[in-house]
Every structure is written in structure tokens, then in C-alpha cells.
Coordinates of C-alpha atoms in Angstrom, one line a residue:
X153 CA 9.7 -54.6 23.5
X154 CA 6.4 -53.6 21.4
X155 CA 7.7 -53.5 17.7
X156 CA 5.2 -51.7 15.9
X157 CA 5.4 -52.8 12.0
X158 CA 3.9 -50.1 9.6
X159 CA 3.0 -51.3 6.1
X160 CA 2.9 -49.2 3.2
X161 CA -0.1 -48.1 0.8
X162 CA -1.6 -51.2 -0.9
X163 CA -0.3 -53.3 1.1
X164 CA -1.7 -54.8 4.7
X165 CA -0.9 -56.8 7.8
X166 CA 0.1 -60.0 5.6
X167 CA 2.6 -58.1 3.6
X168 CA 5.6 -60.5 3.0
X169 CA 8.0 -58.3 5.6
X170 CA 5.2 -58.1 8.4
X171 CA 4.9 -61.9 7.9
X172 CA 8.9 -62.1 8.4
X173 CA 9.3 -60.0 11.3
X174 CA 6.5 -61.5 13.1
X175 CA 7.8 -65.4 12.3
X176 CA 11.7 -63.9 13.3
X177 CA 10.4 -62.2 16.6
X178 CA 8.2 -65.3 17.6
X179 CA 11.2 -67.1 18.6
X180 CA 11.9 -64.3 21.4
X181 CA 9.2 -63.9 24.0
X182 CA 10.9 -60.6 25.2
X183 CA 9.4 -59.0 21.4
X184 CA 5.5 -58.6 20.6
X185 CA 4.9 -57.8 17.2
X186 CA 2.0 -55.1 16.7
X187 CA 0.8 -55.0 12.9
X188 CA -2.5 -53.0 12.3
X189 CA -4.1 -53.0 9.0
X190 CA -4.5 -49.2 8.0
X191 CA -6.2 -49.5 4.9
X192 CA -7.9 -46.3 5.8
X193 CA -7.7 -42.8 4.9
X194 CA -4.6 -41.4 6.7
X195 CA -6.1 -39.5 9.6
X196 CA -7.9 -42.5 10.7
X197 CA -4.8 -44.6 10.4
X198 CA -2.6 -42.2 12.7
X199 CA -4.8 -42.4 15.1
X200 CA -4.7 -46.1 15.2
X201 CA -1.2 -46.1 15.1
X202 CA -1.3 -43.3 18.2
X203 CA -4.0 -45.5 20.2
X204 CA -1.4 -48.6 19.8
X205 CA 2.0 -46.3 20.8
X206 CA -0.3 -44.8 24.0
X207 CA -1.4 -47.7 24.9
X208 CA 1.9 -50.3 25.4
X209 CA 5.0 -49.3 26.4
X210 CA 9.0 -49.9 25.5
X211 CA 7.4 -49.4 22.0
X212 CA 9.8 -49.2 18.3
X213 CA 8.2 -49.1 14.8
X214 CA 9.1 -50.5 11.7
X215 CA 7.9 -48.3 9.2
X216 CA 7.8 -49.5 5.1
X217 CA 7.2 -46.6 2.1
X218 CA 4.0 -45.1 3.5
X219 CA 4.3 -46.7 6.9
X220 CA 8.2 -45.0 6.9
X221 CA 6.1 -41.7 6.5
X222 CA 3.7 -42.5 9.1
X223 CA 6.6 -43.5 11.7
X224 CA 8.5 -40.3 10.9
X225 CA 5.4 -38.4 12.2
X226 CA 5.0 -40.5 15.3
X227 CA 9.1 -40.3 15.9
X228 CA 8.7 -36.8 15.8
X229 CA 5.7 -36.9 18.5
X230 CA 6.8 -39.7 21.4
X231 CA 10.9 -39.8 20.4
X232 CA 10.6 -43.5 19.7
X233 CA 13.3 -46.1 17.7
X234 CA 12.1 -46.3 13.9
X235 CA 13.5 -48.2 11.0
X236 CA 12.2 -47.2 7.7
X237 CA 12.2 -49.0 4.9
X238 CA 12.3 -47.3 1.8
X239 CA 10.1 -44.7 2.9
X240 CA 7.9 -42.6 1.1
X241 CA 8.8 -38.5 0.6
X242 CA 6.3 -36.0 -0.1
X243 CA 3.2 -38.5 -0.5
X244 CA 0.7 -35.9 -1.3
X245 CA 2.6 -35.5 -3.9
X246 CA 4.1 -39.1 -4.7
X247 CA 0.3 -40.4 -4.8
X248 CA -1.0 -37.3 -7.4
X249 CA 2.0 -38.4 -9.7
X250 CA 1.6 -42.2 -9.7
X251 CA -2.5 -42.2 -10.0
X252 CA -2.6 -38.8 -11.8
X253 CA -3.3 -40.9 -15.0
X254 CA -6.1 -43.1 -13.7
X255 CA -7.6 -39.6 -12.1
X256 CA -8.3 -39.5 -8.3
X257 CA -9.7 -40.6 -6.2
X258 CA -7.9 -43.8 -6.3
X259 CA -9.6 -47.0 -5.4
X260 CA -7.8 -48.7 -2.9
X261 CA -9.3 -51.4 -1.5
X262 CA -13.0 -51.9 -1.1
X263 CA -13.2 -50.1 2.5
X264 CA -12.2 -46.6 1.4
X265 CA -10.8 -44.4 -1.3
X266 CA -8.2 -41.8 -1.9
X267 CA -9.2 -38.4 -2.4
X268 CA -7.9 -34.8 -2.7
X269 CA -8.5 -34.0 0.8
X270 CA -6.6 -37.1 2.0
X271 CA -3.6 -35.6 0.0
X272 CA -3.9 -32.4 1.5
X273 CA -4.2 -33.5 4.9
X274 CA -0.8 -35.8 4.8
X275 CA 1.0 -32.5 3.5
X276 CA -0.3 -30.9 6.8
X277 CA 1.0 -33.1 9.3
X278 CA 4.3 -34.1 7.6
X279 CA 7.7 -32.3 9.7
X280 CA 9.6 -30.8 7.5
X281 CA 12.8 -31.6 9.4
X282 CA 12.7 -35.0 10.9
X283 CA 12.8 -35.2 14.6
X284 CA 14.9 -37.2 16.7
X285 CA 17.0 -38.4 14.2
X286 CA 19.4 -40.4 16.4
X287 CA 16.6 -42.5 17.2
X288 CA 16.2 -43.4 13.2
X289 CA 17.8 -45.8 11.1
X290 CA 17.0 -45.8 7.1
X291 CA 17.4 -48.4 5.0
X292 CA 17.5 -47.8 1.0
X293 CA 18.0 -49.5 -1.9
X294 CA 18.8 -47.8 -5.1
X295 CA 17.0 -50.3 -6.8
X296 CA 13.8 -48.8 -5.6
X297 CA 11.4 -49.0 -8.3
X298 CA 9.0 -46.8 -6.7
X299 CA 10.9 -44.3 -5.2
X300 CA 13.4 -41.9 -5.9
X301 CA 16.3 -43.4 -3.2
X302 CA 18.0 -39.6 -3.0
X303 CA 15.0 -37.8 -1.5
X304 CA 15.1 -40.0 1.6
X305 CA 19.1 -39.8 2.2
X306 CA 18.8 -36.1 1.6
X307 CA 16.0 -35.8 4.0
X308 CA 16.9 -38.3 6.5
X309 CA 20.7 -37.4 6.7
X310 CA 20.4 -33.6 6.9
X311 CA 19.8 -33.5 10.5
X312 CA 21.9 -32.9 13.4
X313 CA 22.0 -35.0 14.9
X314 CA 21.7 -37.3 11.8
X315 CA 19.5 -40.2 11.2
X316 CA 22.0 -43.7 10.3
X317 CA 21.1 -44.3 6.8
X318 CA 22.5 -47.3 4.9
X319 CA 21.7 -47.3 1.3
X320 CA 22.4 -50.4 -0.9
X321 CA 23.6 -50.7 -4.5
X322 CA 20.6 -52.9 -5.6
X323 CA 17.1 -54.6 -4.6
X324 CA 13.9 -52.9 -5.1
X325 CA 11.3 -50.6 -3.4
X326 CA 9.4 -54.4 -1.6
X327 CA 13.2 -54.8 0.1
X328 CA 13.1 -58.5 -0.7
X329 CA 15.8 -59.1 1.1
X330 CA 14.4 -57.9 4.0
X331 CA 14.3 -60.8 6.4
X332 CA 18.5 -61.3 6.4
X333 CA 18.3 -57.5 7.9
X334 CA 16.3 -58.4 11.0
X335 CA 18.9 -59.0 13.5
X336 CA 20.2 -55.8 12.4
X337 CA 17.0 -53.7 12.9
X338 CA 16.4 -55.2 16.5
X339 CA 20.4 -54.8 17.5
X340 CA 19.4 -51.0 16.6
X341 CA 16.3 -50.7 18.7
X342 CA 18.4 -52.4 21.5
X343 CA 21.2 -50.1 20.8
X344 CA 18.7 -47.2 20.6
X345 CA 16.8 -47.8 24.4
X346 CA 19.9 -47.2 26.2

């Protein structure tokens, strides 16, 4: 299997849970671990994402705040397994709340920058219902410090048929715990591919 691992805005291939999942999976030579770095503007980063689902197959993604975004849109185009951690809702308009006080665009990271247009353009591709929910499993924590928890069970569990979403009485919006709940994640893509 080709597990895909998405990470979110500000964050990159080393994040703590790309580091986890690719250290857990190494012990399995069945599992290669794919983790681009999309610190890009979002157009260019779905089509990196799309280049990498095209070009392997027996593919699942692992999706975290933007990246659970991201793999929504790709569920909805190639019907693949996703877990999403935490994922981001709405973030044209997410981004324009959290940065509206330091006025856009938004330095990122020294390769690009957040603008208007970048906004717009994830508003235009996002589904408004999600698409093949049964092949998606949510994972929440109310502790989220980032995110409002409720958008994403009332998205994600609205659907027939509906995505499995777990939410949690704690944590936070990085999902530090995030390691223990590997087993789990690949026992749902295994469950998933039959």
C-alpha cells in the first residue's frame, strides 16, 4: 500500500506525525510512506498530490488540518481510503480569520506567499458534500485549539453513507497523541480495500 501523508499549512514533510507514521510503517515492507512538502500555493500543491495518487497504485492518504482538506478533494476525485486529522473547514475562510489581523498576504515560508486569489481558488474546488464517505475515517479532538471540532463532525457525518468519525474529549489541534492511533488508521485502510 502507498500511504500518502498530507501535512497541514505551516507545517512540512518533518512534521512530528509524518515523522511517526513513516518510522511506524518502516517496520512493514508491504507500506511505502509518500510525504510531499506542499509549501506552495494550493493549486500547485493538488497537483502534486494528483501526479503522486496517478502515478502509484493501492494508494490511502493521511490527511492533517489543511492536508485533511486537500484529501477530502482527492477522495472525492479517485474514491481512495482517507484519515483526516483534525481537518480544516472552510479554509478560505479559516486563513482570512486567523491572518486577518497581520493583513494578507501571509508570509509563509520563504518560497511563496498567501494571497487573496489563493483563498478564492480553495473555495472553488472545495465539495460541498463530501464524497465517498465510507471510504473516510475522521479523527477529532475537542481540544483543538485551532479549529472548531463541530464543523468537521457536522460535515463529515452528514453523509449517506456517513464518514466514521471518532471525536475525543481532549488533546489539541497537533493530535499529539497521534502515534498510539497508527494501528488503528492502517486496520481502517485494510478494512477499507476490501
Amino acid at each position: 500500500m502507498n500511504i500518502v501523508y498530507i501535512h497541514g499549512f505551516q507545517s512540512g514533510p518533518k512534521s512530528i506525525k509524518a515523522q511517526q507514521l513513516q518510522q511506524y510503517c518502516a517496520q512493514d515492507d508491504t507500506l511505502a510512506i509518500h510525504v510531499p512538502d506542499l509549501n506552495m500555493p494550493p493549486e500547485q500543491a493538488l497537483q502534486v498530490l494528483q501526479d503522486l495518487v496517478l502515478a502509484h497504485q493501492d494508494v490511502a492518504l493521511v490527511g492533517s488540518s489543511l492536508g485533511g482538506f486537500y484529501a477530502t478533494q482527492l477522495v472525492a476525485r479517485h474514491a481512495l481510503p482517507a484519515v483526516l486529522i483534525n481537518p480544516a473547514m472552510r479554509p478560505w475562510q479559516l486563513f482570512r480569520e486567523l491572518f486577518g489581523q497581520q493583513q494578507l498576504p501571509y508570509q509563509v515560508n520563504p518560497a511563496w506567499t498567501l494571497d487573496e486569489a489563493q483563498l478564492d481558488y480553495l473555495e472553488q474546488i472545495a465539495v460541498p458534500n463530501v464524497q465517498q464517505a465510507d471510504k473516510v475515517l475522521v479523527l477529532l479532538q475537542q481540544g483543538d485549539d485551532v479549529l472548531d471540532y463541530r464543523e468537521a463532525e457536522r460535515y463529515y457525518a452528514s453523509q449517506q453513507p456517513r464518514a466514521l468519525v471518532m471525536t475525543e474529549a481532549h488533546g489539541n489541534h497537533a493530535m499529539d497523541d497521534f502515534a498510539a492511533k497508527i494501528p488503528m488508521i492502517l486496520q481502517f485502510f485494510s478494512s477499507s480495500r476490501l
